[in-house]
Short mmCIF file of N, CA and C in Angstrom, two decimals:
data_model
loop_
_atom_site.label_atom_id
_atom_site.label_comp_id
_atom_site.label_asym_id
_atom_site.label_seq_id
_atom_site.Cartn_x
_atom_site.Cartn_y
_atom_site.Cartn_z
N UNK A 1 178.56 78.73 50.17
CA UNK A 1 177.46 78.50 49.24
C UNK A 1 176.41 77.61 49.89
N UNK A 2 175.11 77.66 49.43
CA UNK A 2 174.26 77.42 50.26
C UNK A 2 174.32 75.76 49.78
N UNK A 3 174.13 74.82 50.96
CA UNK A 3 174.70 73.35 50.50
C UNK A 3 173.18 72.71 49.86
N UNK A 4 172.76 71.68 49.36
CA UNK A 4 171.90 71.29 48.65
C UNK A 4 170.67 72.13 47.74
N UNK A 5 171.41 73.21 46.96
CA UNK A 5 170.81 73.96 46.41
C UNK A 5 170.39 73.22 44.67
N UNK A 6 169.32 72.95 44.54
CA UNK A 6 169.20 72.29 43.41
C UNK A 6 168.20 73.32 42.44
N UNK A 7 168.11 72.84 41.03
CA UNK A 7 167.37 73.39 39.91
C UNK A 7 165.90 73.04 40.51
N UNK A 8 165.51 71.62 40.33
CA UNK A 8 164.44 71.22 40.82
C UNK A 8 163.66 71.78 41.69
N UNK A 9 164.23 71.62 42.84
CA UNK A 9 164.18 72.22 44.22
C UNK A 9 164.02 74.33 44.26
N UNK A 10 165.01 74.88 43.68
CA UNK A 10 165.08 76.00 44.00
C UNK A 10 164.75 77.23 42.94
N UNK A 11 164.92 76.59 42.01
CA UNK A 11 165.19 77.88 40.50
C UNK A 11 163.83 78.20 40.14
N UNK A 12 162.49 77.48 40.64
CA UNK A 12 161.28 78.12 40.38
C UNK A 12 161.14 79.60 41.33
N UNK A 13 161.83 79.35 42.58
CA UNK A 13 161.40 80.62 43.48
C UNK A 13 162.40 82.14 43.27
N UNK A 14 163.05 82.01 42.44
CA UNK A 14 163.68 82.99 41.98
C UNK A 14 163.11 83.67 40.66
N UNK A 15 161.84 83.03 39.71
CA UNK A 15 161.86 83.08 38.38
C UNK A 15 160.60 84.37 38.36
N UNK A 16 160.30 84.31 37.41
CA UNK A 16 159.14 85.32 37.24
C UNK A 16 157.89 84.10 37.26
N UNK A 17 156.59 84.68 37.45
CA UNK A 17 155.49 83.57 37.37
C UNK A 17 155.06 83.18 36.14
N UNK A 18 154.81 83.72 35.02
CA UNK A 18 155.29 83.48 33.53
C UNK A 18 156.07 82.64 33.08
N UNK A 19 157.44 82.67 33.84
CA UNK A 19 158.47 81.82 33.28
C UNK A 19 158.45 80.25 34.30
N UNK A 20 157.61 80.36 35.15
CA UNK A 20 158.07 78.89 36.11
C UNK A 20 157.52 77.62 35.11
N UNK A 21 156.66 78.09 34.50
CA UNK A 21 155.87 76.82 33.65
C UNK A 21 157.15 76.34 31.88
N UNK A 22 158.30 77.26 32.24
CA UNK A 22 158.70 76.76 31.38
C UNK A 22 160.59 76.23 31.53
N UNK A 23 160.25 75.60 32.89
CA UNK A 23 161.44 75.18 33.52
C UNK A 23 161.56 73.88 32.88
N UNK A 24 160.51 72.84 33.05
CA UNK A 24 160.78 71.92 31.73
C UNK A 24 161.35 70.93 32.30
N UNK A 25 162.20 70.39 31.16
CA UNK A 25 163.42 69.88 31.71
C UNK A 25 164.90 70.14 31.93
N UNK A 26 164.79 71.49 32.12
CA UNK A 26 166.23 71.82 32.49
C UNK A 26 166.41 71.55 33.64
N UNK A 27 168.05 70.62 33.13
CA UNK A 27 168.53 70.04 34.64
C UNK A 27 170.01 70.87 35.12
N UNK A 28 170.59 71.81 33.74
CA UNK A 28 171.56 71.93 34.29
C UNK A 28 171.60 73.83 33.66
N UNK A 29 172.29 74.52 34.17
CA UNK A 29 172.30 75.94 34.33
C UNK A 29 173.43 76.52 34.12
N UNK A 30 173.56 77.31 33.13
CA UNK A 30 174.76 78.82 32.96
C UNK A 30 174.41 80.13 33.44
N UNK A 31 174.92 80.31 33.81
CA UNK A 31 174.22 81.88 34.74
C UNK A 31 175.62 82.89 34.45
N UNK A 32 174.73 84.17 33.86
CA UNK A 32 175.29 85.52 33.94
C UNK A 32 174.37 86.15 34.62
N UNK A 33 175.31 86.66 35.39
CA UNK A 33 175.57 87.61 36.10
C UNK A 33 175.81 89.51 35.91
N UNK A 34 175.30 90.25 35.45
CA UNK A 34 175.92 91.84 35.26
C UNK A 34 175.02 92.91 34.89
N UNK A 35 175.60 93.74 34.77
CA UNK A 35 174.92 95.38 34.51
C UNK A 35 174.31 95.06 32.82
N UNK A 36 173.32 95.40 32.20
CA UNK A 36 172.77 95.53 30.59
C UNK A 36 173.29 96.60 30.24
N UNK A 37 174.88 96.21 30.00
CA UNK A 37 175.52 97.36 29.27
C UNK A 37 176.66 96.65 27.93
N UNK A 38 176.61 97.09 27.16
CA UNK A 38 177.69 96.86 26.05
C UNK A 38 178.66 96.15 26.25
N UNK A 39 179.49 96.54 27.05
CA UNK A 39 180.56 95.91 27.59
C UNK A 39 180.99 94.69 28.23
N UNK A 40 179.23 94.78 28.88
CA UNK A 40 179.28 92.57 29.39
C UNK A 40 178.88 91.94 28.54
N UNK A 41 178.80 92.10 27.23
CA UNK A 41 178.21 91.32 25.97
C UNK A 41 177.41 90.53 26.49
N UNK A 42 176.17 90.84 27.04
CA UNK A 42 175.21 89.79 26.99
C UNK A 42 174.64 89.10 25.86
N UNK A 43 174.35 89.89 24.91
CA UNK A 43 174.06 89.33 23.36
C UNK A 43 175.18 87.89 22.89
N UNK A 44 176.09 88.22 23.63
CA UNK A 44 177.24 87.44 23.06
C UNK A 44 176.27 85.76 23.97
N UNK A 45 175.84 86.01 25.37
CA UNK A 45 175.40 84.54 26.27
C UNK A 45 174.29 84.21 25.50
N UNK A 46 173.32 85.63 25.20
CA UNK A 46 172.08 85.21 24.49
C UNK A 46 172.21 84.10 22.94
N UNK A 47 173.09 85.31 22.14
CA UNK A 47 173.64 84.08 20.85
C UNK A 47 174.23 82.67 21.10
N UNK A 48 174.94 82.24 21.82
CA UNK A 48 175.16 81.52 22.63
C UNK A 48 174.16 79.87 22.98
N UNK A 49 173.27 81.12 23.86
CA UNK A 49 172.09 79.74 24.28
C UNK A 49 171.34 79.65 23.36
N UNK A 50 171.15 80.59 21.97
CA UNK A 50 170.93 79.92 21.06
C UNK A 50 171.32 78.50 20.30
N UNK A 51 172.14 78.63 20.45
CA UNK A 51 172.89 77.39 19.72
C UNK A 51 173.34 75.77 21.11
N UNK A 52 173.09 76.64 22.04
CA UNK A 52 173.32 75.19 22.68
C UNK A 52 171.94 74.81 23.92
N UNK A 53 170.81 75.48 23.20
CA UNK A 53 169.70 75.18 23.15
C UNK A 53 169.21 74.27 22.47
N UNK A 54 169.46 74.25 21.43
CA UNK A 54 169.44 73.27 20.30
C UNK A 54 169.92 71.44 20.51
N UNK A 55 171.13 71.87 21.46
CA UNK A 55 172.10 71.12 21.25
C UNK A 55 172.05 69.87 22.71
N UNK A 56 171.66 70.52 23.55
CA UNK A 56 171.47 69.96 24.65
C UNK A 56 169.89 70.20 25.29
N UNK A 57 168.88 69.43 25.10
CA UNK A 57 167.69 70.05 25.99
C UNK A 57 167.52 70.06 27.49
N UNK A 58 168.50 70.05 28.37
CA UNK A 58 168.72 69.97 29.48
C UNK A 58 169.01 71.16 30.02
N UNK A 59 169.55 71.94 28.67
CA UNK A 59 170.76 72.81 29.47
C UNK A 59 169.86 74.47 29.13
N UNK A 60 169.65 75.14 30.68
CA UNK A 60 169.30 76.43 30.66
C UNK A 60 170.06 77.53 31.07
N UNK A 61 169.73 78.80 31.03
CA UNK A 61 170.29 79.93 31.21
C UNK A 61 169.62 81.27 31.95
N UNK A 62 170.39 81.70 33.31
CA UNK A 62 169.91 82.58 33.75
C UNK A 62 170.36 83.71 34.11
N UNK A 63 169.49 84.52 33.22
CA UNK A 63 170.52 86.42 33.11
C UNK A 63 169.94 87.08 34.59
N UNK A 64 171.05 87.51 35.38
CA UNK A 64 171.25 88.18 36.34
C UNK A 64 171.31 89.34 36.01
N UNK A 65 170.37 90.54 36.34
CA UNK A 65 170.81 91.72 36.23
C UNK A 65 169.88 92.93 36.00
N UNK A 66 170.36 93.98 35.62
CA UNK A 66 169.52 95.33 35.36
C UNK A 66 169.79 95.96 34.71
N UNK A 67 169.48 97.08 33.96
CA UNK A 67 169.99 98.15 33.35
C UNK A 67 168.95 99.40 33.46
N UNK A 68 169.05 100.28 32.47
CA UNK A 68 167.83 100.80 31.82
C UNK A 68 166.59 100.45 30.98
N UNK A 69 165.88 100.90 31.35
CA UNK A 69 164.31 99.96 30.65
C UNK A 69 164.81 99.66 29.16
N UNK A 70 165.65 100.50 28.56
CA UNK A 70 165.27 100.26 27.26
C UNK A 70 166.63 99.51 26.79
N UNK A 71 167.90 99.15 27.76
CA UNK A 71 168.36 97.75 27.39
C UNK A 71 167.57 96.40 28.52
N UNK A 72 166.51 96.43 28.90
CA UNK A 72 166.25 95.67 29.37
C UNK A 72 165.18 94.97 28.20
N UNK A 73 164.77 95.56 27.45
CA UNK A 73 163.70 95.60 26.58
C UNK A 73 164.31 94.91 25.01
N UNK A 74 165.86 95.48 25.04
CA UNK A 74 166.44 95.05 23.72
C UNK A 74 166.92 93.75 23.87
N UNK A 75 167.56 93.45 25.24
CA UNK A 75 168.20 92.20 25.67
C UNK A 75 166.63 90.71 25.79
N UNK A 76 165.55 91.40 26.25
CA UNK A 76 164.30 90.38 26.52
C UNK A 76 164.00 90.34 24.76
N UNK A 77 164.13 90.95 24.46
CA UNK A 77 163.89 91.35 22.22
C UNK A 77 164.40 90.35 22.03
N UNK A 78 166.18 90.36 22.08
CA UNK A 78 167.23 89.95 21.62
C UNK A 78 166.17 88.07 21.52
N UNK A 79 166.18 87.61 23.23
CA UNK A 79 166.33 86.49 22.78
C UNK A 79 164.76 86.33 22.99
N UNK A 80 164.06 86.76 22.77
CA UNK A 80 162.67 86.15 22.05
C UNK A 80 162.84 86.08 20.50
N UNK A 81 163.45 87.20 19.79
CA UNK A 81 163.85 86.93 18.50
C UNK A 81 164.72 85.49 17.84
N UNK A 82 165.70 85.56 19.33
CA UNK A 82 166.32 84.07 18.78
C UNK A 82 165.21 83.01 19.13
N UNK A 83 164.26 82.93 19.64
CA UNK A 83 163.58 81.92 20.15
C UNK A 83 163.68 81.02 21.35
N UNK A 84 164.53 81.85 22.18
CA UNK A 84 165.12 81.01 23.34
C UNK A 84 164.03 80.62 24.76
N UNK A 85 163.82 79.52 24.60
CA UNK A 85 163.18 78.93 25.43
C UNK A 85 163.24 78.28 26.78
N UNK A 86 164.52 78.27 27.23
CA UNK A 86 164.73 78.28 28.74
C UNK A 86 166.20 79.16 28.77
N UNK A 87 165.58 80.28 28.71
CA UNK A 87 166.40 81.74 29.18
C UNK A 87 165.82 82.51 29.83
N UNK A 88 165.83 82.36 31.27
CA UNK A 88 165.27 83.59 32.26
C UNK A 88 165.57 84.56 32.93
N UNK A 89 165.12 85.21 32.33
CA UNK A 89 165.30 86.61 32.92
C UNK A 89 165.05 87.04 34.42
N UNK A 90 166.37 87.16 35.35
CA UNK A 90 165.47 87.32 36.74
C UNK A 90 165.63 88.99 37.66
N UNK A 91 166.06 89.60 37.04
CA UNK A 91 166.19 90.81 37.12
C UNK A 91 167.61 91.29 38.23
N UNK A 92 167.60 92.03 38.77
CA UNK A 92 168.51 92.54 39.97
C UNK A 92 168.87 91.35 41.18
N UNK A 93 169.35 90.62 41.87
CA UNK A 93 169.45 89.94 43.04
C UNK A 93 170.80 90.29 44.24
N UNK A 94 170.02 89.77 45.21
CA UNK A 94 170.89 89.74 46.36
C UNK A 94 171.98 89.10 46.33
N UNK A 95 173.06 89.05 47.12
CA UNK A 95 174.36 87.95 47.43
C UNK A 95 173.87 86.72 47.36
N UNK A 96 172.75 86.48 48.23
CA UNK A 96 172.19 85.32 48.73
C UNK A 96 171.42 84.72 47.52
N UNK A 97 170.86 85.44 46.68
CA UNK A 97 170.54 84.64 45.68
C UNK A 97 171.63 84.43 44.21
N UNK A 98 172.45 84.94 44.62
CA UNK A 98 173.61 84.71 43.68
C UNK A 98 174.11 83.71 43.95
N UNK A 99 174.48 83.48 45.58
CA UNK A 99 175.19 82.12 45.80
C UNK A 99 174.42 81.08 45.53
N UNK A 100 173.25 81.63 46.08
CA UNK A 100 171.83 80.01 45.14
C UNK A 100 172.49 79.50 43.96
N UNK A 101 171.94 80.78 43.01
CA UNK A 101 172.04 80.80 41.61
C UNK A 101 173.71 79.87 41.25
N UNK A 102 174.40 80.29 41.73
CA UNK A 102 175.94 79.46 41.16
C UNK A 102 175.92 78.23 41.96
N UNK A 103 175.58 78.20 43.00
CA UNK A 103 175.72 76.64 43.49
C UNK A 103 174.60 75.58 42.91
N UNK A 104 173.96 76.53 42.23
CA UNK A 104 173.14 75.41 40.94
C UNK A 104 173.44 75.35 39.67
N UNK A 105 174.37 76.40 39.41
CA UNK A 105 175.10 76.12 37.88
C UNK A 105 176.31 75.84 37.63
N UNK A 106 175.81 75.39 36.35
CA UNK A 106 177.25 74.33 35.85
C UNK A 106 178.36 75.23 35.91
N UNK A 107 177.81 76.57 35.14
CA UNK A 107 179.21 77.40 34.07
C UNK A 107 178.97 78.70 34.80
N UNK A 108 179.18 79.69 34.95
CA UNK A 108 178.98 81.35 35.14
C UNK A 108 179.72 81.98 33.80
N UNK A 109 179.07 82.75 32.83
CA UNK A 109 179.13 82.74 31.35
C UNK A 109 179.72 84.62 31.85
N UNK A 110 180.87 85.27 31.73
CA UNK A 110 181.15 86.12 31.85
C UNK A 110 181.65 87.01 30.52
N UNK A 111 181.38 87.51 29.07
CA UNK A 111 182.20 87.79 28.56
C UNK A 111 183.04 88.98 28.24
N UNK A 112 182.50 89.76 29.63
CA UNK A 112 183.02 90.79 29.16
C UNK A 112 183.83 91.66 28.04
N UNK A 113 184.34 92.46 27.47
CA UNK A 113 185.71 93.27 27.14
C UNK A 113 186.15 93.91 27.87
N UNK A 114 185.69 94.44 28.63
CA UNK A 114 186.66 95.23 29.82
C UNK A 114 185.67 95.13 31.40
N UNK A 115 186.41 95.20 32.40
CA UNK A 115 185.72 94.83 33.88
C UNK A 115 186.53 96.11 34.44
N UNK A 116 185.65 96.82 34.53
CA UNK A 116 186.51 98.14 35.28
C UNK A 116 185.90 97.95 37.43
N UNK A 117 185.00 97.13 37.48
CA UNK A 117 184.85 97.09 38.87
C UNK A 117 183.83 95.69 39.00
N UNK A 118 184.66 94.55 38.31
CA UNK A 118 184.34 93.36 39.09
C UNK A 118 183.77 93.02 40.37
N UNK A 119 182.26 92.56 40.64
CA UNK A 119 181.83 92.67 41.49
C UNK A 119 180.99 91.60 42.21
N UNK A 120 181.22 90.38 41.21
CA UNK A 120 180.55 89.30 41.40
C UNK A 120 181.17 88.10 42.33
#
């Protein structure tokens, strides 16, 4: 893992340009990781950082991943509807920015129901 990988330091150059102005004060990070399909319950991380958005203003969240336009569209819905304000969306990534991404977060939020080809 890449050694002094920080929020401060690194999580603007991964983000969209839209979203860098709303890094804030998040100091600390949950990151999922997966495909926008049913089965990785993302809704389940999104409901989630709802509530511990609230709870901690430090603490952000960053969805790894891809699907089809039109769960990419329901999942970006999902949490503008909840109001989630440091949840970024960073689309598809490399190894290399995965290992970024976890050697700057606290938690890796997985909830799958079934993992038929674990890949993270």
């Amino acid at each position: 893992c890449p050694k002094g990988t920080t929020i401060a330091k690194d999580l603007a150059k991964h983000l969209r340009d839209a979203d860098k102005g709303r890094i804030g004060e998040v100091k600390k990070l949950v990151t999922f990781v997966g495909k926008f399909a049913d089965w990785k319950r993302l809704d389940v991380v999104l409901h989630a950082a709802a509530v511990y958005e609230k709870t901690f203003p430090d603490l952000g969240t960053a969805v790894i991943g891809s699907g089809p336009q039109e769960a990419v569209d329901q999942y970006e819905g999902l949490a503008k509807k909840l109001g989630l304000q440091r949840t970024f969306f960073l689309g598809a990534k490399g190894q290399d920015v995965l290992a970024e991404m976890f050697s700057m977060s606290e938690l890796g939020m997985f909830p799958s129901y079934k993992e038929p080809f674990g890949m993270v």
